[in-house]
Coordinates of C-alpha atoms in Angstrom, one line a residue:
M1 CA 3.3 -32.3 -70.9
T2 CA 6.6 -30.4 -70.7
D3 CA 9.3 -30.0 -73.3
G4 CA 11.6 -33.0 -73.4
G5 CA 9.6 -34.8 -70.7
K6 CA 10.9 -32.5 -68.0
Q7 CA 8.6 -31.1 -65.3
R8 CA 8.6 -27.4 -64.6
P9 CA 9.6 -26.4 -61.1
T10 CA 6.8 -25.2 -58.9
S11 CA 6.7 -21.6 -57.7
N12 CA 7.4 -22.9 -54.2
T13 CA 10.1 -25.5 -54.2
A14 CA 8.4 -27.6 -51.6
A15 CA 5.3 -27.0 -49.6
G16 CA 7.0 -28.4 -46.5
A17 CA 9.8 -25.8 -46.8
A18 CA 7.5 -22.9 -46.1
Q19 CA 8.9 -20.3 -43.6
P20 CA 7.7 -20.8 -40.0
R21 CA 5.4 -18.1 -38.8
S22 CA 6.7 -15.9 -35.9
N23 CA 4.4 -15.1 -33.0
W24 CA 6.4 -12.1 -31.8
T25 CA 3.8 -9.4 -31.6
V26 CA 4.4 -5.9 -30.5
S27 CA 2.8 -6.5 -27.1
R28 CA 5.1 -9.5 -26.5
V29 CA 8.2 -7.5 -27.4
I30 CA 7.2 -4.7 -25.1
G31 CA 6.4 -7.3 -22.3
M32 CA 9.9 -8.8 -22.8
V33 CA 11.6 -5.4 -22.6
F34 CA 9.8 -4.5 -19.3
A35 CA 10.4 -7.9 -17.9
S36 CA 14.1 -7.6 -18.6
I37 CA 14.2 -4.2 -17.0
G38 CA 12.4 -5.4 -14.0
G39 CA 14.7 -8.4 -13.8
L40 CA 17.8 -6.1 -13.8
I41 CA 16.3 -3.9 -11.1
G42 CA 15.4 -7.0 -9.0
L43 CA 19.0 -8.3 -9.5
A44 CA 20.4 -5.0 -8.3
L45 CA 18.2 -5.1 -5.2
L46 CA 19.1 -8.7 -4.6
V47 CA 22.8 -8.0 -4.7
G48 CA 22.4 -4.8 -2.6
G49 CA 20.4 -6.7 0.0
I50 CA 23.1 -9.4 0.2
A51 CA 25.8 -6.7 0.6
V52 CA 23.8 -5.0 3.4
L53 CA 23.2 -8.2 5.2
A54 CA 26.9 -9.2 4.9
A55 CA 28.0 -5.8 6.3
Y56 CA 25.5 -6.1 9.1
A57 CA 26.8 -9.6 10.0
F58 CA 30.5 -9.1 9.6
G59 CA 31.2 -5.3 9.4
R60 CA 30.3 -4.3 12.9
D61 CA 32.2 -4.4 16.2
D62 CA 31.0 -6.1 19.4
D63 CA 28.8 -3.1 20.3
G64 CA 27.1 -3.1 16.9
Y65 CA 28.8 -0.1 15.4
F66 CA 30.1 0.4 11.9
N67 CA 33.5 2.0 12.6
S68 CA 36.0 4.0 10.6
D69 CA 39.7 3.2 10.9
R70 CA 41.5 4.8 13.9
Q71 CA 43.6 7.7 12.9
Q72 CA 46.2 9.9 14.6
L73 CA 45.1 13.5 14.8
E74 CA 47.6 16.2 15.7
S75 CA 47.1 19.9 15.7
A76 CA 49.1 22.8 17.1
T77 CA 45.9 24.8 17.6
Y78 CA 43.3 24.8 20.3
A79 CA 40.7 22.5 18.7
I80 CA 40.0 20.0 15.9
V81 CA 36.6 20.3 14.5
T82 CA 34.7 18.3 11.8
E83 CA 33.1 19.8 8.8
D84 CA 29.4 20.6 9.2
I85 CA 27.5 17.4 9.7
D86 CA 24.2 18.0 7.9
L87 CA 21.5 15.7 9.1
G88 CA 18.7 17.7 7.6
A89 CA 18.0 21.2 8.9
D90 CA 14.3 20.6 8.7
E91 CA 12.9 17.4 10.2
V92 CA 10.6 15.5 7.9
D93 CA 7.3 14.8 9.6
W94 CA 7.2 11.1 8.7
A95 CA 10.9 10.4 9.5
P96 CA 11.6 9.6 13.2
D97 CA 14.9 10.7 14.7
N98 CA 15.9 7.1 15.4
I99 CA 16.3 6.5 11.6
L100 CA 19.6 8.4 11.9
G101 CA 20.9 5.8 14.4
N102 CA 23.5 6.3 17.1
V103 CA 26.8 8.0 16.6
R104 CA 30.0 7.2 18.6
V105 CA 33.2 9.1 18.6
Q106 CA 36.2 7.6 20.4
V107 CA 39.4 9.4 21.3
D108 CA 42.5 8.3 23.1
S109 CA 44.9 10.8 24.6
A110 CA 47.8 10.8 27.1
K111 CA 46.4 14.0 28.8
P112 CA 42.8 15.0 29.7
V113 CA 40.8 15.5 26.5
F114 CA 37.3 16.8 25.7
V115 CA 35.1 15.6 22.8
G116 CA 31.7 17.1 22.2
I117 CA 29.0 17.5 19.6
G118 CA 27.0 20.8 19.3
S119 CA 25.0 22.7 16.8
D120 CA 26.9 24.5 14.1
D121 CA 25.7 27.9 15.4
D122 CA 26.7 27.2 19.0
V123 CA 30.1 25.8 18.0
D124 CA 30.7 28.8 15.6
R125 CA 30.0 31.2 18.4
Y126 CA 32.3 29.4 20.9
L127 CA 35.2 29.0 18.4
G128 CA 34.6 32.2 16.3
D129 CA 37.8 33.9 17.3
V130 CA 39.7 30.7 18.3
A131 CA 42.6 29.1 16.3
Y132 CA 41.5 25.7 15.2
D133 CA 41.9 23.0 12.5
E134 CA 38.9 21.8 10.5
L135 CA 39.1 18.2 9.6
I136 CA 38.2 17.9 5.9
D137 CA 39.5 14.3 5.2
F138 CA 39.6 11.4 7.6
D139 CA 41.2 8.9 5.3
D140 CA 44.7 7.3 5.7
D141 CA 46.3 10.8 5.8
P142 CA 44.0 13.2 7.6
E143 CA 43.8 16.7 6.1
F144 CA 43.0 19.9 7.9
D145 CA 41.9 23.4 6.9
P146 CA 43.5 25.8 9.4
H147 CA 41.7 28.8 10.9
E148 CA 43.7 31.5 12.5
G149 CA 42.7 32.9 15.9
S150 CA 43.5 33.2 19.6
A151 CA 42.9 31.1 22.7
P152 CA 39.4 30.2 23.9
R153 CA 37.8 32.3 26.5
A154 CA 36.8 29.3 28.6
P155 CA 37.3 25.5 28.6
P156 CA 34.9 23.5 26.5
G157 CA 33.5 21.6 29.5
D158 CA 32.1 24.9 30.9
Q159 CA 29.8 25.3 28.0
D160 CA 26.2 24.1 28.2
F161 CA 25.3 23.8 24.5
W162 CA 26.8 20.4 23.9
V163 CA 24.2 17.7 23.0
A164 CA 26.7 15.0 23.8
E165 CA 30.1 15.2 25.5
S166 CA 32.9 13.2 27.2
E167 CA 35.9 14.4 29.1
G168 CA 38.8 12.7 30.8
S169 CA 42.2 11.0 30.4
G170 CA 42.8 7.9 28.3
E171 CA 40.1 6.4 26.2
Q172 CA 37.0 8.6 25.9
A173 CA 33.8 7.4 24.1
L174 CA 31.1 9.9 23.2
T175 CA 27.7 8.4 22.2
W176 CA 24.9 10.4 20.7
D177 CA 21.4 9.5 19.6
A178 CA 21.6 11.5 16.4
E179 CA 18.9 14.1 15.7
F180 CA 18.0 16.1 12.6
G181 CA 19.9 19.4 12.3
R182 CA 23.4 20.7 11.5
W183 CA 26.1 19.6 13.9
T184 CA 29.8 19.9 14.5
A185 CA 32.1 17.5 16.5
V186 CA 34.9 19.1 18.5
V187 CA 38.0 17.7 20.1
M188 CA 40.0 19.9 22.5
N189 CA 42.3 19.5 25.5
A190 CA 40.1 19.6 28.6
D191 CA 41.9 22.7 29.9
A192 CA 41.6 24.4 26.4
A193 CA 45.4 24.4 26.1
R194 CA 47.1 24.6 22.7
G195 CA 48.4 21.4 21.1
I196 CA 46.2 18.3 20.5
D197 CA 47.5 14.8 19.9
V198 CA 44.9 12.1 19.9
E199 CA 43.9 8.8 18.2
A200 CA 40.3 8.9 17.1
D201 CA 37.7 6.9 15.2
A202 CA 34.0 7.4 14.5
G203 CA 31.1 4.9 14.1
V204 CA 27.4 4.6 13.6
K205 CA 24.9 2.1 14.8
L206 CA 21.9 1.4 12.6
D207 CA 19.6 -1.2 14.1
W208 CA 17.2 -1.0 11.2
A209 CA 19.9 -1.9 8.6
I210 CA 19.1 -5.6 8.9
W211 CA 15.5 -5.0 8.0
A212 CA 16.5 -2.8 5.1
G213 CA 18.8 -5.5 3.9
L214 CA 16.1 -8.2 4.3
G215 CA 13.6 -6.0 2.5
M216 CA 15.9 -5.4 -0.4
F217 CA 16.8 -9.1 -0.6
L218 CA 13.2 -10.3 -0.6
V219 CA 11.9 -7.7 -3.1
G220 CA 14.9 -8.3 -5.3
L221 CA 14.4 -12.0 -5.2
L222 CA 10.7 -11.7 -6.1
M223 CA 11.3 -9.3 -8.9
T224 CA 14.1 -11.4 -10.4
V225 CA 12.2 -14.7 -10.2
G226 CA 9.0 -13.0 -11.5
A227 CA 11.0 -11.5 -14.4
V228 CA 12.5 -14.9 -15.3
I229 CA 9.0 -16.5 -15.3
V230 CA 7.5 -13.8 -17.5
I231 CA 10.4 -14.0 -20.0
L232 CA 10.1 -17.8 -20.2
L233 CA 6.3 -17.6 -20.7
I234 CA 6.6 -14.9 -23.4
S235 CA 9.4 -16.9 -25.2
R236 CA 7.3 -20.1 -25.1
H237 CA 4.2 -18.5 -26.6
A238 CA 6.2 -16.5 -29.1
S239 CA 8.1 -19.5 -30.5
P240 CA 7.3 -20.4 -34.1
D241 CA 4.4 -22.8 -34.8

């Protein structure tokens, strides 16, 4: 009996109002974290793969090259040279040369012009005492680093160290199956005269890019789907009873 006929409240207001028990164990929390990280990596690979495939499908010209914009290059010196093109001074045993793709340099000039690619050392010896401009920026407004000097001792076409070259009037296209090493591209008048005025662009052809894009897409898709499945399974088993 209670005083005044009132019942005392129980220690727990209602048995049915007991707090639900959580099944979020440490292992499940860790699994959720790793699944989320894997999903983010997979999503990044998926987006990257789509971007590579889109570029391969829509970003190439009819010959399969990814090209820069064509720029007007003018110099009052005897040559325009690129900065050192470092394609790896020491070839990696497992990496074939064709992984570097094909390089194409196109120039258009009103007078006979020469365009060539040679090793850094050979080009430095040939142009060591020659006045030339080094191209350091090929964006909308090309920038040059001038080098003082005199006239070349001989025309560029007389040299035998070029790994790829093209010479003539009008449109000239140099194509080169890129190799490991350190290289420099050179544009000169064919007679080595002072004063260069050309329009130029550069491109690269990477036949393996489509396989890289497909690989990224498939791996990213599998990782993303797998992460979603793992997250759903963990959430299901960790839901309160």
